[in-house]
């Protein structure tokens, strides 16, 4: 899964579990499971981030992303408008050739 959105919650400093990070991508809110170096970075609510990871649905019906890559895009003013261009580029590179055969 590849998504961009706003961090709407982060765990408190006393929380050492795997949860507590939640991303709102404009279509909904999903839990992010961060491990290792990603958990020790200075994430803050309100940051606009890109997340790449494995999407899964748990037995109770809730979904989560096991994060492989997470990047703070907050400092880049064109970050949201660039998303549409990135999606178009991926479509043209990987999916459009499948329809041209």
JSON list of C-alpha atoms in Angstrom, two decimals, residues 10-77:
[
{"chain": "A", "resi": 10, "resn": "UNK", "atom": "CA", "xyz": [0.77, 9.29, 17.79]},
{"chain": "A", "resi": 11, "resn": "UNK", "atom": "CA", "xyz": [1.46, 7.21, 20.89]},
{"chain": "A", "resi": 12, "resn": "UNK", "atom": "CA", "xyz": [2.30, 8.93, 24.13]},
{"chain": "A", "resi": 13, "resn": "UNK", "atom": "CA", "xyz": [5.92, 8.77, 25.28]},
{"chain": "A", "resi": 14, "resn": "UNK", "atom": "CA", "xyz": [4.96, 6.10, 27.83]},
{"chain": "A", "resi": 15, "resn": "UNK", "atom": "CA", "xyz": [3.37, 3.82, 25.19]},
{"chain": "A", "resi": 16, "resn": "UNK", "atom": "CA", "xyz": [5.80, 1.11, 24.09]},
{"chain": "A", "resi": 17, "resn": "UNK", "atom": "CA", "xyz": [3.26, -1.01, 22.17]},
{"chain": "A", "resi": 18, "resn": "UNK", "atom": "CA", "xyz": [2.88, -1.39, 18.41]},
{"chain": "A", "resi": 19, "resn": "UNK", "atom": "CA", "xyz": [-0.11, 0.97, 18.03]},
{"chain": "A", "resi": 20, "resn": "UNK", "atom": "CA", "xyz": [-1.00, 4.57, 18.49]},
{"chain": "A", "resi": 21, "resn": "UNK", "atom": "CA", "xyz": [-0.11, 5.98, 15.07]},
{"chain": "A", "resi": 22, "resn": "UNK", "atom": "CA", "xyz": [-3.08, 6.83, 12.84]},
{"chain": "A", "resi": 23, "resn": "UNK", "atom": "CA", "xyz": [-3.08, 8.33, 9.34]},
{"chain": "A", "resi": 24, "resn": "UNK", "atom": "CA", "xyz": [-5.96, 10.18, 7.67]},
{"chain": "A", "resi": 25, "resn": "UNK", "atom": "CA", "xyz": [-5.55, 10.05, 3.89]},
{"chain": "A", "resi": 26, "resn": "UNK", "atom": "CA", "xyz": [-8.79, 11.87, 3.11]},
{"chain": "A", "resi": 27, "resn": "UNK", "atom": "CA", "xyz": [-10.77, 8.65, 2.58]},
{"chain": "A", "resi": 28, "resn": "UNK", "atom": "CA", "xyz": [-10.52, 7.39, 6.15]},
{"chain": "A", "resi": 29, "resn": "UNK", "atom": "CA", "xyz": [-8.24, 6.78, 9.09]},
{"chain": "A", "resi": 30, "resn": "UNK", "atom": "CA", "xyz": [-5.96, 3.74, 9.32]},
{"chain": "A", "resi": 31, "resn": "UNK", "atom": "CA", "xyz": [-3.62, 2.48, 12.02]},
{"chain": "A", "resi": 32, "resn": "UNK", "atom": "CA", "xyz": [0.08, 2.47, 11.24]},
{"chain": "A", "resi": 33, "resn": "UNK", "atom": "CA", "xyz": [2.30, -0.18, 12.79]},
{"chain": "A", "resi": 34, "resn": "UNK", "atom": "CA", "xyz": [5.79, 1.28, 13.13]},
{"chain": "A", "resi": 35, "resn": "UNK", "atom": "CA", "xyz": [8.79, -0.68, 14.34]},
{"chain": "A", "resi": 36, "resn": "UNK", "atom": "CA", "xyz": [12.49, -0.11, 14.95]},
{"chain": "A", "resi": 37, "resn": "UNK", "atom": "CA", "xyz": [13.95, 3.16, 13.74]},
{"chain": "A", "resi": 38, "resn": "UNK", "atom": "CA", "xyz": [10.60, 4.50, 12.57]},
{"chain": "A", "resi": 39, "resn": "UNK", "atom": "CA", "xyz": [9.19, 4.46, 16.12]},
{"chain": "A", "resi": 40, "resn": "UNK", "atom": "CA", "xyz": [12.14, 6.43, 17.51]},
{"chain": "A", "resi": 41, "resn": "UNK", "atom": "CA", "xyz": [11.80, 9.37, 15.10]},
{"chain": "A", "resi": 42, "resn": "UNK", "atom": "CA", "xyz": [10.14, 12.62, 16.18]},
{"chain": "A", "resi": 43, "resn": "UNK", "atom": "CA", "xyz": [6.71, 12.18, 14.59]},
{"chain": "A", "resi": 44, "resn": "UNK", "atom": "CA", "xyz": [4.08, 14.78, 15.50]},
{"chain": "A", "resi": 45, "resn": "UNK", "atom": "CA", "xyz": [0.35, 15.01, 14.91]},
{"chain": "A", "resi": 46, "resn": "UNK", "atom": "CA", "xyz": [-0.42, 17.21, 11.93]},
{"chain": "A", "resi": 47, "resn": "UNK", "atom": "CA", "xyz": [2.60, 16.07, 9.89]},
{"chain": "A", "resi": 48, "resn": "UNK", "atom": "CA", "xyz": [1.87, 15.28, 6.25]},
{"chain": "A", "resi": 49, "resn": "UNK", "atom": "CA", "xyz": [3.59, 11.95, 5.52]},
{"chain": "A", "resi": 50, "resn": "UNK", "atom": "CA", "xyz": [4.00, 9.35, 2.80]},
{"chain": "A", "resi": 51, "resn": "UNK", "atom": "CA", "xyz": [3.62, 5.74, 3.95]},
{"chain": "A", "resi": 52, "resn": "UNK", "atom": "CA", "xyz": [4.56, 2.55, 2.10]},
{"chain": "A", "resi": 53, "resn": "UNK", "atom": "CA", "xyz": [3.77, -0.76, 3.70]},
{"chain": "A", "resi": 54, "resn": "UNK", "atom": "CA", "xyz": [1.82, -4.00, 3.90]},
{"chain": "A", "resi": 55, "resn": "UNK", "atom": "CA", "xyz": [-1.95, -3.54, 4.24]},
{"chain": "A", "resi": 56, "resn": "UNK", "atom": "CA", "xyz": [-3.83, -6.13, 6.26]},
{"chain": "A", "resi": 57, "resn": "UNK", "atom": "CA", "xyz": [-7.28, -6.69, 7.70]},
{"chain": "A", "resi": 58, "resn": "UNK", "atom": "CA", "xyz": [-7.44, -8.20, 11.17]},
{"chain": "A", "resi": 59, "resn": "UNK", "atom": "CA", "xyz": [-9.90, -10.86, 12.35]},
{"chain": "A", "resi": 60, "resn": "UNK", "atom": "CA", "xyz": [-12.00, -8.15, 14.06]},
{"chain": "A", "resi": 61, "resn": "UNK", "atom": "CA", "xyz": [-12.39, -6.30, 10.73]},
{"chain": "A", "resi": 62, "resn": "UNK", "atom": "CA", "xyz": [-10.06, -3.41, 11.50]},
{"chain": "A", "resi": 63, "resn": "UNK", "atom": "CA", "xyz": [-7.25, -2.64, 9.09]},
{"chain": "A", "resi": 64, "resn": "UNK", "atom": "CA", "xyz": [-3.65, -1.58, 9.57]},
{"chain": "A", "resi": 65, "resn": "UNK", "atom": "CA", "xyz": [-0.47, -0.93, 7.63]},
{"chain": "A", "resi": 66, "resn": "UNK", "atom": "CA", "xyz": [2.84, -2.46, 8.68]},
{"chain": "A", "resi": 67, "resn": "UNK", "atom": "CA", "xyz": [5.11, 0.41, 7.66]},
{"chain": "A", "resi": 68, "resn": "UNK", "atom": "CA", "xyz": [8.17, -0.29, 5.52]},
{"chain": "A", "resi": 69, "resn": "UNK", "atom": "CA", "xyz": [8.84, 3.38, 4.69]},
{"chain": "A", "resi": 70, "resn": "UNK", "atom": "CA", "xyz": [7.53, 6.62, 6.15]},
{"chain": "A", "resi": 71, "resn": "UNK", "atom": "CA", "xyz": [8.68, 10.07, 5.06]},
{"chain": "A", "resi": 72, "resn": "UNK", "atom": "CA", "xyz": [7.74, 13.49, 6.44]},
{"chain": "A", "resi": 73, "resn": "UNK", "atom": "CA", "xyz": [6.59, 15.64, 3.51]},
{"chain": "A", "resi": 74, "resn": "UNK", "atom": "CA", "xyz": [5.41, 18.56, 5.65]},
{"chain": "A", "resi": 75, "resn": "UNK", "atom": "CA", "xyz": [8.22, 20.94, 4.55]},
{"chain": "A", "resi": 76, "resn": "UNK", "atom": "CA", "xyz": [7.20, 20.67, 0.86]},
{"chain": "A", "resi": 77, "resn": "UNK", "atom": "CA", "xyz": [4.43, 23.16, -0.03]}
]
